Every structure is written in structure tokens, then in C-alpha cells.
mmCIF file of C-alpha atoms in Angstrom:
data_model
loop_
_atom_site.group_PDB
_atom_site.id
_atom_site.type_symbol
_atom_site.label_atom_id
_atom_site.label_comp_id
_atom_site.label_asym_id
_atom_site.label_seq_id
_atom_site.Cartn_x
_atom_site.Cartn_y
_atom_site.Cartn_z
ATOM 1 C CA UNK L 1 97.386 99.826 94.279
ATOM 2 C CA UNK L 2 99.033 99.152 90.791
ATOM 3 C CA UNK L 3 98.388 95.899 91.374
ATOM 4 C CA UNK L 4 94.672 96.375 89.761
ATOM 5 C CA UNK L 5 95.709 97.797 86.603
ATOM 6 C CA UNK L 6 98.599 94.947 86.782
ATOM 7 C CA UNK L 7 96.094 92.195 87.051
ATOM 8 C CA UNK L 8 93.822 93.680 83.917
ATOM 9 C CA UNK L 9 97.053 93.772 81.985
ATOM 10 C CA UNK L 10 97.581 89.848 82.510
ATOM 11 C CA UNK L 11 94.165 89.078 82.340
ATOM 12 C CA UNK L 12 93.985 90.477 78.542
ATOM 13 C CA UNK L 13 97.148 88.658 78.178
ATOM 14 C CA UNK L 14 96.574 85.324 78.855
ATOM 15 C CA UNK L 15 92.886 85.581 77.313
ATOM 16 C CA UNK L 16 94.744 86.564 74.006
ATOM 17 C CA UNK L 17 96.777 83.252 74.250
ATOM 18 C CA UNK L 18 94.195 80.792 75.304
ATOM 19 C CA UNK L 19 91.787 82.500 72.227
ATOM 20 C CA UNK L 20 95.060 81.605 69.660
ATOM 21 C CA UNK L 21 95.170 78.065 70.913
ATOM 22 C CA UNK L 22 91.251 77.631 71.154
ATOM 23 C CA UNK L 23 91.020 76.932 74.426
ATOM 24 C CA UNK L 24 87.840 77.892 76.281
ATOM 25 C CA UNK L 25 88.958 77.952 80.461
ATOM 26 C CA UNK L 26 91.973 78.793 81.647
ATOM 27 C CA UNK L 27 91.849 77.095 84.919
ATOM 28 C CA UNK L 28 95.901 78.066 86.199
ATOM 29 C CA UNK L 29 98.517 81.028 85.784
ATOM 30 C CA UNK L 30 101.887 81.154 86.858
ATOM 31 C CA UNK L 31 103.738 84.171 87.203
ATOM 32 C CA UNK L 32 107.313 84.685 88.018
ATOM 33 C CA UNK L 33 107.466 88.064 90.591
ATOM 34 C CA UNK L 34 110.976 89.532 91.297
ATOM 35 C CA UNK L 35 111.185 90.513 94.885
ATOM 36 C CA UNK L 36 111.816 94.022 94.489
ATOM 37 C CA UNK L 37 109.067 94.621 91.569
ATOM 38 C CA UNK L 38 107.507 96.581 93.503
ATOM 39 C CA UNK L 39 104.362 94.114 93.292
ATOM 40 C CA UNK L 40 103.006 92.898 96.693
ATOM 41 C CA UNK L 41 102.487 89.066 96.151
ATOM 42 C CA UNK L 42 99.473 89.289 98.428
ATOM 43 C CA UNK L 43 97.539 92.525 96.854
ATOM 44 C CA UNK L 44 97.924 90.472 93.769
ATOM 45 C CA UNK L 45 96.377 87.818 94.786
ATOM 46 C CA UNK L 46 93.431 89.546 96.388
ATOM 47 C CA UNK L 47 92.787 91.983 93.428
ATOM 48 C CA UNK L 48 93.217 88.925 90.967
ATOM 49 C CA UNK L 49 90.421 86.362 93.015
ATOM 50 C CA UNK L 50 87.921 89.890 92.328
ATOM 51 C CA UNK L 51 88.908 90.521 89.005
ATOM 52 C CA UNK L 52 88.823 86.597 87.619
ATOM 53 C CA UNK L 53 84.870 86.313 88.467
ATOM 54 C CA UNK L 54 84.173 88.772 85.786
ATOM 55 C CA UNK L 55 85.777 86.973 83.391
ATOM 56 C CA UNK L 56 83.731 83.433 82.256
ATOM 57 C CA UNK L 57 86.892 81.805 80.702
ATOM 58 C CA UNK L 58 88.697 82.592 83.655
ATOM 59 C CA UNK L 59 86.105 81.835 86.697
ATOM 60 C CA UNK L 60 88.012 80.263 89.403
ATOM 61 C CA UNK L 61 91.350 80.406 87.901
ATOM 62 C CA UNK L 62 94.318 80.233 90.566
ATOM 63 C CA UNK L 63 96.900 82.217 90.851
ATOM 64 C CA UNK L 64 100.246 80.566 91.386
ATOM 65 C CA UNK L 65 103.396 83.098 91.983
ATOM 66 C CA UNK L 66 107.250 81.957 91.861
ATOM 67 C CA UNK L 67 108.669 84.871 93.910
ATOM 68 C CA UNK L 68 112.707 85.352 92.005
ATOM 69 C CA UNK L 69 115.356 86.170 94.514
ATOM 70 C CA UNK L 70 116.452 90.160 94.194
ATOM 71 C CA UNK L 71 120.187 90.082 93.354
ATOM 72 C CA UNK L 72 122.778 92.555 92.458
ATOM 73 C CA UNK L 73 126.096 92.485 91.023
ATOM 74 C CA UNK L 74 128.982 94.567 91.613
ATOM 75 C CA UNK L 75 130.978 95.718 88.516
ATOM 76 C CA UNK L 76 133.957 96.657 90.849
ATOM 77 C CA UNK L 77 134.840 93.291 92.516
ATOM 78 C CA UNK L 78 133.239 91.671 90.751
ATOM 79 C CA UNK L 79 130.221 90.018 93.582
ATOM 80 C CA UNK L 80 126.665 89.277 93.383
ATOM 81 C CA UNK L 81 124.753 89.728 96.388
ATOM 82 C CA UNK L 82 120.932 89.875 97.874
ATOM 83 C CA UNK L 83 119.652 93.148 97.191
ATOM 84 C CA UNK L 84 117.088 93.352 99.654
ATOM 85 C CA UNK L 85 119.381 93.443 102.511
ATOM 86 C CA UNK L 86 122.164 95.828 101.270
ATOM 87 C CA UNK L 87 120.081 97.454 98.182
ATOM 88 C CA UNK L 88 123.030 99.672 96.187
ATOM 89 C CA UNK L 89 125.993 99.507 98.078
ATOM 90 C CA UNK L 90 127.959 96.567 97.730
ATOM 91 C CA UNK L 91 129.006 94.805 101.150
ATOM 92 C CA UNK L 92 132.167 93.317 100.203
ATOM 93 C CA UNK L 93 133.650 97.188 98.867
ATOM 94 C CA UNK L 94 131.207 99.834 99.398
ATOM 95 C CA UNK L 95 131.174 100.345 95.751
ATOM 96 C CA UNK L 96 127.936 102.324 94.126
ATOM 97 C CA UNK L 97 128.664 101.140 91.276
ATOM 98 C CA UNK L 98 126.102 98.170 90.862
ATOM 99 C CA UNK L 99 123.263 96.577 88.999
ATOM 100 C CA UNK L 100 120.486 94.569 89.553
ATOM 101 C CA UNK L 101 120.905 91.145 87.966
ATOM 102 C CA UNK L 102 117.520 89.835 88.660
ATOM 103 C CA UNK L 103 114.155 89.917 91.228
ATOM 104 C CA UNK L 104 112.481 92.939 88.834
ATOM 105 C CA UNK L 105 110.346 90.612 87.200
ATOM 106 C CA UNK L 106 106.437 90.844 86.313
ATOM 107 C CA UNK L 107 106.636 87.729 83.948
ATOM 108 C CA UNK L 108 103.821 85.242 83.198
ATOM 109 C CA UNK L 109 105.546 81.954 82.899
ATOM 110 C CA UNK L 110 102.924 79.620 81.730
ATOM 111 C CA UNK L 111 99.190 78.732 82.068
ATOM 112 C CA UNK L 112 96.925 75.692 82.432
ATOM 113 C CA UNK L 113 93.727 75.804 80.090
ATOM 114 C CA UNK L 114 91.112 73.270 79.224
ATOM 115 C CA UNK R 1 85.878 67.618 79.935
ATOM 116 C CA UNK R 2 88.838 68.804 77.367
ATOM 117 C CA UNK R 3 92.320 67.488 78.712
ATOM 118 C CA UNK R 4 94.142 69.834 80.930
ATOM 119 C CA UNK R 5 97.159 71.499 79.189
ATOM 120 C CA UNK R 6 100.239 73.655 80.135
ATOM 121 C CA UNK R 7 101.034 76.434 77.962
ATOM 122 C CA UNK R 8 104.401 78.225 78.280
ATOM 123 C CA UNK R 9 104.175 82.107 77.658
ATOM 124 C CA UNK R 10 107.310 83.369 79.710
ATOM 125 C CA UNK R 11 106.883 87.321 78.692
ATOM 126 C CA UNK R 12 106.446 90.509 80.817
ATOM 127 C CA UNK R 13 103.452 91.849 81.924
ATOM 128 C CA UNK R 14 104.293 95.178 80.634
ATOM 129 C CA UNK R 15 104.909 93.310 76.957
ATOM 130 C CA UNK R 16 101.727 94.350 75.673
ATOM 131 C CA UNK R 17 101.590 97.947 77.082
ATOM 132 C CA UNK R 18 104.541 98.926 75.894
ATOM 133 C CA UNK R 19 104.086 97.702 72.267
ATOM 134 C CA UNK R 20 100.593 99.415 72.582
ATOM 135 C CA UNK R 21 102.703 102.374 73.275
ATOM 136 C CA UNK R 22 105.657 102.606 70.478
ATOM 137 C CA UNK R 23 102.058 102.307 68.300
ATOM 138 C CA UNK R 24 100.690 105.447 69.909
ATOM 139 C CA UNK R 25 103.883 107.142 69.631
ATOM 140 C CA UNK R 26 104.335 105.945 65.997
ATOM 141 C CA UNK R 27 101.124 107.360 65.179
ATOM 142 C CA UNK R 28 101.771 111.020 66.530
ATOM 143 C CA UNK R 29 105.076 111.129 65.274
ATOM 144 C CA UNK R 30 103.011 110.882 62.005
ATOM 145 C CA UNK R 31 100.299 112.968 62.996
ATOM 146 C CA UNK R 32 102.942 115.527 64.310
ATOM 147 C CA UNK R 33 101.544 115.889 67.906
ATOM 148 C CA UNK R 34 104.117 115.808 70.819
ATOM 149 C CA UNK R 35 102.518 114.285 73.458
ATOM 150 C CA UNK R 36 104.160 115.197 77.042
ATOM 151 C CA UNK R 37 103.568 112.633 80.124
ATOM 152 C CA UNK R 38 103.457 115.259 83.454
ATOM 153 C CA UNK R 39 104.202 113.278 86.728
ATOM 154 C CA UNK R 40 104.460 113.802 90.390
ATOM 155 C CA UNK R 41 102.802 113.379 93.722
ATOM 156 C CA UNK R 42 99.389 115.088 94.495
ATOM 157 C CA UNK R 43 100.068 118.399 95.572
ATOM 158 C CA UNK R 44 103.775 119.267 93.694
ATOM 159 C CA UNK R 45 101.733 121.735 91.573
ATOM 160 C CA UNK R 46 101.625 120.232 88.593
ATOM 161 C CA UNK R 47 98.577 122.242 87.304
ATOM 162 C CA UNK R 48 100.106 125.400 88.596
ATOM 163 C CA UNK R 49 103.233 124.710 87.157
ATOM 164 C CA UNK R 50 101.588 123.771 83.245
ATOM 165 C CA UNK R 51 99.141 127.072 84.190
ATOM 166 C CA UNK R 52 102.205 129.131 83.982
ATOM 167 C CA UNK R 53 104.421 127.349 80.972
ATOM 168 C CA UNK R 54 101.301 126.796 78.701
ATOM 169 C CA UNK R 55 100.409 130.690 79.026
ATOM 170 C CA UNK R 56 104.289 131.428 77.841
ATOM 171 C CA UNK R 57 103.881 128.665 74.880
ATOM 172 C CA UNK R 58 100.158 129.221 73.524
ATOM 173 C CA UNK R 59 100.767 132.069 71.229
ATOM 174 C CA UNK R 60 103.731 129.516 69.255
ATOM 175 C CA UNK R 61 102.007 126.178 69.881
ATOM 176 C CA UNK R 62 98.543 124.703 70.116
ATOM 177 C CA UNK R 63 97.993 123.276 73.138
ATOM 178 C CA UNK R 64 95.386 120.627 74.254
ATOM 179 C CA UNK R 65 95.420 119.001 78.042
ATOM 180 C CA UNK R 66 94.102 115.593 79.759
ATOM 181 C CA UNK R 67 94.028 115.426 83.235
ATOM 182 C CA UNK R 68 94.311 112.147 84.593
ATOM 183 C CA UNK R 69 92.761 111.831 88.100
ATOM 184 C CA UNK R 70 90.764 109.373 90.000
ATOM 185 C CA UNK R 71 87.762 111.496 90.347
ATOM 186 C CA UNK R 72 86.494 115.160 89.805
ATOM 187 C CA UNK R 73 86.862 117.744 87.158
ATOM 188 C CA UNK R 74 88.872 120.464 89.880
ATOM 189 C CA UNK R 75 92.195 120.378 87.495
ATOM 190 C CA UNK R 76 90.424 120.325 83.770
ATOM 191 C CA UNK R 77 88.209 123.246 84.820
ATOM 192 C CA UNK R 78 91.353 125.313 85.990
ATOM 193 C CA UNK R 79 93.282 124.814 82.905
ATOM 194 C CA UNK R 80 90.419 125.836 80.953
ATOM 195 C CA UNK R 81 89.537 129.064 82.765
ATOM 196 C CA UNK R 82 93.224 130.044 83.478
ATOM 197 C CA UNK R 83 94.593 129.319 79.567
ATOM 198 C CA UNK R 84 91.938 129.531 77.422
ATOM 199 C CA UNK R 85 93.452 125.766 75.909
ATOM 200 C CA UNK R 86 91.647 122.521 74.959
ATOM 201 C CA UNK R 87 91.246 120.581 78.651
ATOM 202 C CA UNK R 88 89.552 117.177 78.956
ATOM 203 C CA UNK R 89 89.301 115.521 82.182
ATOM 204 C CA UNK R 90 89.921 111.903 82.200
ATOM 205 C CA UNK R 91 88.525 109.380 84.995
ATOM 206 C CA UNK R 92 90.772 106.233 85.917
ATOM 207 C CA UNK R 93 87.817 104.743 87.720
ATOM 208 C CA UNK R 94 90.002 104.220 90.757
ATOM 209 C CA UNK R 95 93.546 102.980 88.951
ATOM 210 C CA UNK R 96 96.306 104.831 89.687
ATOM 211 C CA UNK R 97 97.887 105.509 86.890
ATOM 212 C CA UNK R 98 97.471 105.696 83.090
ATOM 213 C CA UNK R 99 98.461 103.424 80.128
ATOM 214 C CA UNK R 100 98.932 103.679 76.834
ATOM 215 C CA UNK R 101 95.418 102.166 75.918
ATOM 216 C CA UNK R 102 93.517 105.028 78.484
ATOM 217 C CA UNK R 103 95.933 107.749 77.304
ATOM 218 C CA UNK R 104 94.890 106.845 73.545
ATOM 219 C CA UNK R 105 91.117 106.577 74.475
ATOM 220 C CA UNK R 106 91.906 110.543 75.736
ATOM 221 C CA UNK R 107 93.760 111.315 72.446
ATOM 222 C CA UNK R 108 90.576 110.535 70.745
ATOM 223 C CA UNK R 109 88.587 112.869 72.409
ATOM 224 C CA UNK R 110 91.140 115.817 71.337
ATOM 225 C CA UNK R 111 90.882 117.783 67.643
ATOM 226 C CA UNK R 112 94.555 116.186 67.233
ATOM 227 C CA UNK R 113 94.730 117.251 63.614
ATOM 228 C CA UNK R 114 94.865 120.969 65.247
ATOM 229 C CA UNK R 115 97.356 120.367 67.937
ATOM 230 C CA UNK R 116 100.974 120.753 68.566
ATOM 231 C CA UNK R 117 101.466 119.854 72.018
ATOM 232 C CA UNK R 118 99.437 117.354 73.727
ATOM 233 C CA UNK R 119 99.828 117.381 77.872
ATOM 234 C CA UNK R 120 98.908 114.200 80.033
ATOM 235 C CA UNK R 121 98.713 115.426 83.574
ATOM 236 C CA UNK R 122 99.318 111.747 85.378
ATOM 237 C CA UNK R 123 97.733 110.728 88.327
ATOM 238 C CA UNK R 124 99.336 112.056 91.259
ATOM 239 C CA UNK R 125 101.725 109.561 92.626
ATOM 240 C CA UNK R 126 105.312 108.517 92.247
ATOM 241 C CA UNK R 127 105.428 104.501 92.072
ATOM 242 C CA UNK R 128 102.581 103.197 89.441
ATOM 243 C CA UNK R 129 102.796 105.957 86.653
ATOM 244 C CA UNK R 130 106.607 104.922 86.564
ATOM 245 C CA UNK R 131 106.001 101.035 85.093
ATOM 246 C CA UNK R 132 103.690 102.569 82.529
ATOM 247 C CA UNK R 133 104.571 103.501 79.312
ATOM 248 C CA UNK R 134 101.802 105.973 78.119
ATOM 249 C CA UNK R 135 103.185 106.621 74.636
ATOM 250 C CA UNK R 136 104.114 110.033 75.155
ATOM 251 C CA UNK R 137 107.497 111.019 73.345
ATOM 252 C CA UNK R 138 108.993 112.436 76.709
ATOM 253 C CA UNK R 139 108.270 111.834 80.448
ATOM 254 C CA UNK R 140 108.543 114.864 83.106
ATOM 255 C CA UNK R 141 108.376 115.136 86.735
ATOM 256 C CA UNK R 142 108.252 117.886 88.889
ATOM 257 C CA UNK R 143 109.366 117.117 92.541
ATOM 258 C CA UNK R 144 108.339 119.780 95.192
ATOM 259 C CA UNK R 145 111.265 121.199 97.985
ATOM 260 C CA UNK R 146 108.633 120.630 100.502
ATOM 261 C CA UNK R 147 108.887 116.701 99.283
ATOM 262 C CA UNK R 148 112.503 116.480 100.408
ATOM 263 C CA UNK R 149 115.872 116.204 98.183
ATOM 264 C CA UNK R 150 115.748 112.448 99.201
ATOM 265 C CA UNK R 151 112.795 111.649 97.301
ATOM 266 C CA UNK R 152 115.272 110.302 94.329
ATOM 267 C CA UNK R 153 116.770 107.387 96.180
ATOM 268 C CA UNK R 154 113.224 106.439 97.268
ATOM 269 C CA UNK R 155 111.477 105.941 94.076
ATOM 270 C CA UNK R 156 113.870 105.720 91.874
ATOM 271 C CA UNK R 157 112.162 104.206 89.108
ATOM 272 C CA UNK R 158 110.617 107.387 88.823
ATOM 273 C CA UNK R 159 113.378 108.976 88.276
ATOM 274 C CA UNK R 160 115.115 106.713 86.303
ATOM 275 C CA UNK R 161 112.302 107.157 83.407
ATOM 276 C CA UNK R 162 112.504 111.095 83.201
ATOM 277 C CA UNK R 163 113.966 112.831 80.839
ATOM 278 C CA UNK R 164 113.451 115.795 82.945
ATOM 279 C CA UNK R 165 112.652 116.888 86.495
ATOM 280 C CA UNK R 166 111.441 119.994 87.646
ATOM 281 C CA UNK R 167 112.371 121.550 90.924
ATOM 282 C CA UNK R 168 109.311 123.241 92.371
ATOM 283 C CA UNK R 169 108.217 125.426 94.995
ATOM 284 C CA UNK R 170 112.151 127.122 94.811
ATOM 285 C CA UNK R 171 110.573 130.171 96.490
ATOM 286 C CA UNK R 172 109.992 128.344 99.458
ATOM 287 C CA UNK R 173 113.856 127.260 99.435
ATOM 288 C CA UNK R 174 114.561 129.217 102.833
ATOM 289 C CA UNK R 175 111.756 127.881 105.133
ATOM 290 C CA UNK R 176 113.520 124.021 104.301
ATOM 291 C CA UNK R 177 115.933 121.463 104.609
ATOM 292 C CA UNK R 178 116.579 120.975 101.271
ATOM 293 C CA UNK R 179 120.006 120.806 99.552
ATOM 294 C CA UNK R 180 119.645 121.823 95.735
ATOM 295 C CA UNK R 181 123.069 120.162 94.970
ATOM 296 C CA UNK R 182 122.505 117.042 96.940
ATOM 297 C CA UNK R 183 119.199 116.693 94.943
ATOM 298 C CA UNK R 184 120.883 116.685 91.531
ATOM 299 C CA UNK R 185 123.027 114.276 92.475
ATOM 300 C CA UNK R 186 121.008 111.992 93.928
ATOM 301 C CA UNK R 187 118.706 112.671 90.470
ATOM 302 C CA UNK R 188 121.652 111.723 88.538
ATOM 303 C CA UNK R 189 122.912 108.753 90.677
ATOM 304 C CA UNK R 190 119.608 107.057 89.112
ATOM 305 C CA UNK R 191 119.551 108.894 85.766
ATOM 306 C CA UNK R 192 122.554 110.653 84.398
ATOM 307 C CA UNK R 193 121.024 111.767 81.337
ATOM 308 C CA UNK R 194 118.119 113.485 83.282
ATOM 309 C CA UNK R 195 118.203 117.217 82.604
ATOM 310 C CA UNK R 196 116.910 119.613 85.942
ATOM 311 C CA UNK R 197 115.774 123.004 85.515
ATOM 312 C CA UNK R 198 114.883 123.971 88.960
ATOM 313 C CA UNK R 199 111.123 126.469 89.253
ATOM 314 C CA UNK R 200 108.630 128.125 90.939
ATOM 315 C CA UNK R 201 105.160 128.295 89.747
ATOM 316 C CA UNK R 202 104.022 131.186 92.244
ATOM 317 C CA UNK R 203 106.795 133.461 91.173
ATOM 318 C CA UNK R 204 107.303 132.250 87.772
ATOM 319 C CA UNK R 205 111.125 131.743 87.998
ATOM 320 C CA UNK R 206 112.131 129.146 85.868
ATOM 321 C CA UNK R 207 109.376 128.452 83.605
ATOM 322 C CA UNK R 208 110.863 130.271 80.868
ATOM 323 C CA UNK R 209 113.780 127.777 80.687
ATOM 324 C CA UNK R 210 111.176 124.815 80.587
ATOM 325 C CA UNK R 211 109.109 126.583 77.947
ATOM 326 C CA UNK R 212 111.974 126.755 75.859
ATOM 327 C CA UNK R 213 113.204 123.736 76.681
ATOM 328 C CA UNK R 214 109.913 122.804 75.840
ATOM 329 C CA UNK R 215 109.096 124.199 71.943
ATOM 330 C CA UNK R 216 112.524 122.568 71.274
ATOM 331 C CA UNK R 217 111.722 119.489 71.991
ATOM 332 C CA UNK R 218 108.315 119.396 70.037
ATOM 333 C CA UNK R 219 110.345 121.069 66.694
ATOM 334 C CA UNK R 220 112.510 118.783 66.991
ATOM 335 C CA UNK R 221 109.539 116.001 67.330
ATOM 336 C CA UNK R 222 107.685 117.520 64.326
ATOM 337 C CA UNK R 223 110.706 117.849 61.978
#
């Protein structure tokens, strides 16, 4: 259930952005989730409709997420490939020796305010 | 009605925790408290195991310990009556885990100008402690043999943020599956800098290494 204390943590940030450009409703926010985060899109959502009532300049503010593609990229020959279905071991060599490239992110990417 | 605008922010969640948390660490460095982040699941013996290694440390350092939990006062109490040390309790009011704003709000509630060695007994759990940087100056876990050797490749973000595990519960080595060697290297598949010093906290074996382990990490800190 990190996805509470995830939510406050975007809440306070986007407040702190709409205050800088005096906006007084943020009515949209639009996050970019990798798919292995470790965030579950749908907690998210359900822990963010609770949390936005308490908040006047956020009541009724959606919640739109981009889920990013998990890949990773072998530094042995040299592929990229979905993570989710072969996690660390690469399926062209059976080399360990790889990195995730991207689908780890928590990002806000923008928001719509009035 | 003001005109509907899009404003671009593009930054990580975790942004403003973990600039919140090179401040807290900033700060103690100053002060010249160590503060220690203690993770694991519920039930690895993390109290036990800070019991045994804060009794071997109190006469060279001054001690003071938050425990994290969701609710009661079970863990504080213990340390209290079974050290003698500083022990707050601190309430997540259901979260679970700590940041670096909570684990300051503890830090207030401690006499910090009298302290050495400041323990945050995390929440019990291995996967939302991990993304939070609490500001302490080193991260442990302890991982229990009854947990499994494969416990690594499972969370390894966990893993990957320690700087050292503990083995626990080594006493209990015969009754289980577990492969000692296997377990390091599946630590060290995920974080090859992570030091292990394997313990029990019912027979003690072990926590002298840690101890030391310990005061040389927090003279090095206050140097």
C-alpha cells in the first residue's frame, strides 16, 4: 500500500507548482508510471480519488496515467528487450549481465490548472 | 472561469523526498548524529537483534531509538526496559513506510545534541521502505533464514539500497533449506558493494562484528 504515501508525495508536489504559478484548481495530472515501478496503476487511482477530496484546490482532479513500457538492455549482445516477460536474463544469450533502460518511472509529466 | 492551462513538470515523485533527505542528512552530519535506517519484514527480529548490539555499544556511544510501526508501543517499550536507551515510538497512521519528513518529525522529539547514534527501526516490510530515502547516513537490513535465501532476487530493490544485510536467526541454520553461500550471491548479484555479516540474536553470535562494524561507521561519520 505505498501507493498512499505515493499519492501525498504528488499531491504536495503539484500544489507547490500550481501555488508558484498562482493558479487556484488544478483540475488534471498526468503521470508517466514505468511498468515495473512497483506502483499498481489501479491502487493509485483509488487512493488518489480519496485523497483529492481533502484537498479544495484539487477537488475532483483526474488522474490520467501513461503506463512506459519496461525494457532492458543487454550489455553483452548488445539487445533491448521487454522486461516483464524475461526480467534479467537476456533471451537472445542468457547473459545476466543487463540493465533496465526504462518502465521504473514515478514521474509527473504535466498538469492542467485553472 | 480562468482559462484552462497545461503546465509541464516532468520530475520524479521521489524528487522532493529525496532532497528533503540530503537536508536531514546535511544537518546531522553537522550536528554529528549518525542516524541508522533498520529494515526488514515483521518478524526478522529486528528489535531483538538492536536489543543485543545496542547493549554491546551503549557504554562507547549514546544511543537514542524510533520505532516506526503502524500502531502500538510493543517495540519502544522493549527497547526501553531491555537497554536502558532513549526509545520513542512513532505512529505512521497506517503508511507503510517512513520518509524523510516523518523520520525528521521523530528526530525532533530526541535530545539530539546528546546523541551519537540515532536508530530508525522501519516499518516491517520489504517493498515501500526501499523507494524512501529517510535521510539516514546508512541503510541496513536484516533478512531471517526462516525467510528463505531467495528473498534477494524477489525484492531486490531492497537489497540494492543496503549497505549491509544481516543474516539472522543462524542458530536455526539446521532445521532449513537455506544455502548461506547461495544467499550472498544472490545479495551481491543486486548489490556488489553490500557487506553481510551473518547473526543470531538468541545466541548472540555475530553481533559483535556488527557492533564494530557499527562504531566505525559513526567515527568515521563524526570525524
Amino acid at each position: 500500500m505505498h501507493e498512499l504515501g505515493i499519492v501525498f508525495h504528488i499531491i504536495k508536489q503539484v500544489k507547490e507548482v500550481a501555488k508558484e504559478n498562482d493558479c487556484s484548481h488544478i483540475s488534471k495530472v498526468v503521470m508517466n508510471i514505468g511498468e515495473v515501478s512497483t506502483i499498481v496503476p489501479y491502487y493509485l487511482e483509488d487512493c488518489w480519488k480519496w485523497a483529492v477530496e481533502k484537498e479544495d484546490m484539487l477537488k475532483g482532479c483526474k488522474l490520467d496515467i501513461h503506463i512506459i513500457d519496461a525494457v532492458t538492455h543487454c550489455d553483452d549482445c548488445g539487445c533491448d528487450y521487454p522486461t516483464v516477460q524475461h526480467a534479467k536474463i537476456c533471451p537472445e544469450c542468457g547473459s545476466e549481465h543487463t540493465w533496465l533502460l526504462k518502465g521504473n518511472e514515478v514521474e509527473i509529466k504535466e498538469i492542467e490548472v485553472n | 472561469m480562468d482559462e484552462v492551462r497545461i503546465i509541464e513538470i516532468k520530475k520524479s515523485v521521489f524528487d522532493d523526498n529525496n532532497a528533503d533527505a540530503d537536508k536531514l542528512r546535511g544537518e546531522l552530519k553537522e550536528k554529528g548524529v549518525f542516524l541508522l535506517n533498520l529494515m526488514s519484514s515483521p518478524g526478522s527480529g529486528k528489535t531483538s537483534t538492536l536489543v543485543r548490539t545496542i547493549n554491546m555499544v551503549k557504554d562507547k556511544l549514546k544511543v537514542a531509538v524510533m520505532e516506526a510501526d503502524i500502531d502500538s508501543d510493543v517495540d519502544a517499550i522493549t527497547i526501553k526496559e531491555a537497554t536502558g536507551v532513549e526509545s520513542i515510538q512513532l505512529h505512521t497512521g497506517g503508511m507503510c513506510h517512513l520518509d524523510a519528513e516523518m523520520t525528521r518529525q521523530g528526530l525532533d522529539n530526541l535530545p539530539l545534541s546528546d546523541i551519537d547514534l540515532a536508530i530508525l527501526e522501519n516499518v516491517g516490510n520489504l517493498v515501500c521502505p526501499a523507494e524512501f530515502d529517510t535521510g539516514s547516513c546508512v541503510n541496513v537490513m536484516i533478512l531471517s533464514v526462516p525467510e528463505g535465501d531467495d528473498k534477494p532476487l524477489k525484492y531486490p530493490l531492497m537489497f540494492s539500497v543496503c549497505d549491509l544485510v544481516l543474516i539472522n536467526k543462524i542458530d536455526v541454520l539446521p532445521y532449513f533449506d537455506f544455502d548461506m553461500e547461495k544467499c550472498k550471491e544472490n545479495i551481491h548479484k543486486r548489490n556488489p558493494a553490500a557487506k553481510v555479516i551473518p547473526i543470531s540474536a538468541k545466541t548472540g553470535e555475530g553481533i559483535d562484528q556488527f557492533a564494530q562494524w557499527l562504531q566505525q561507521q559513526v567515527a568515521v561519520w563524526k570525524a
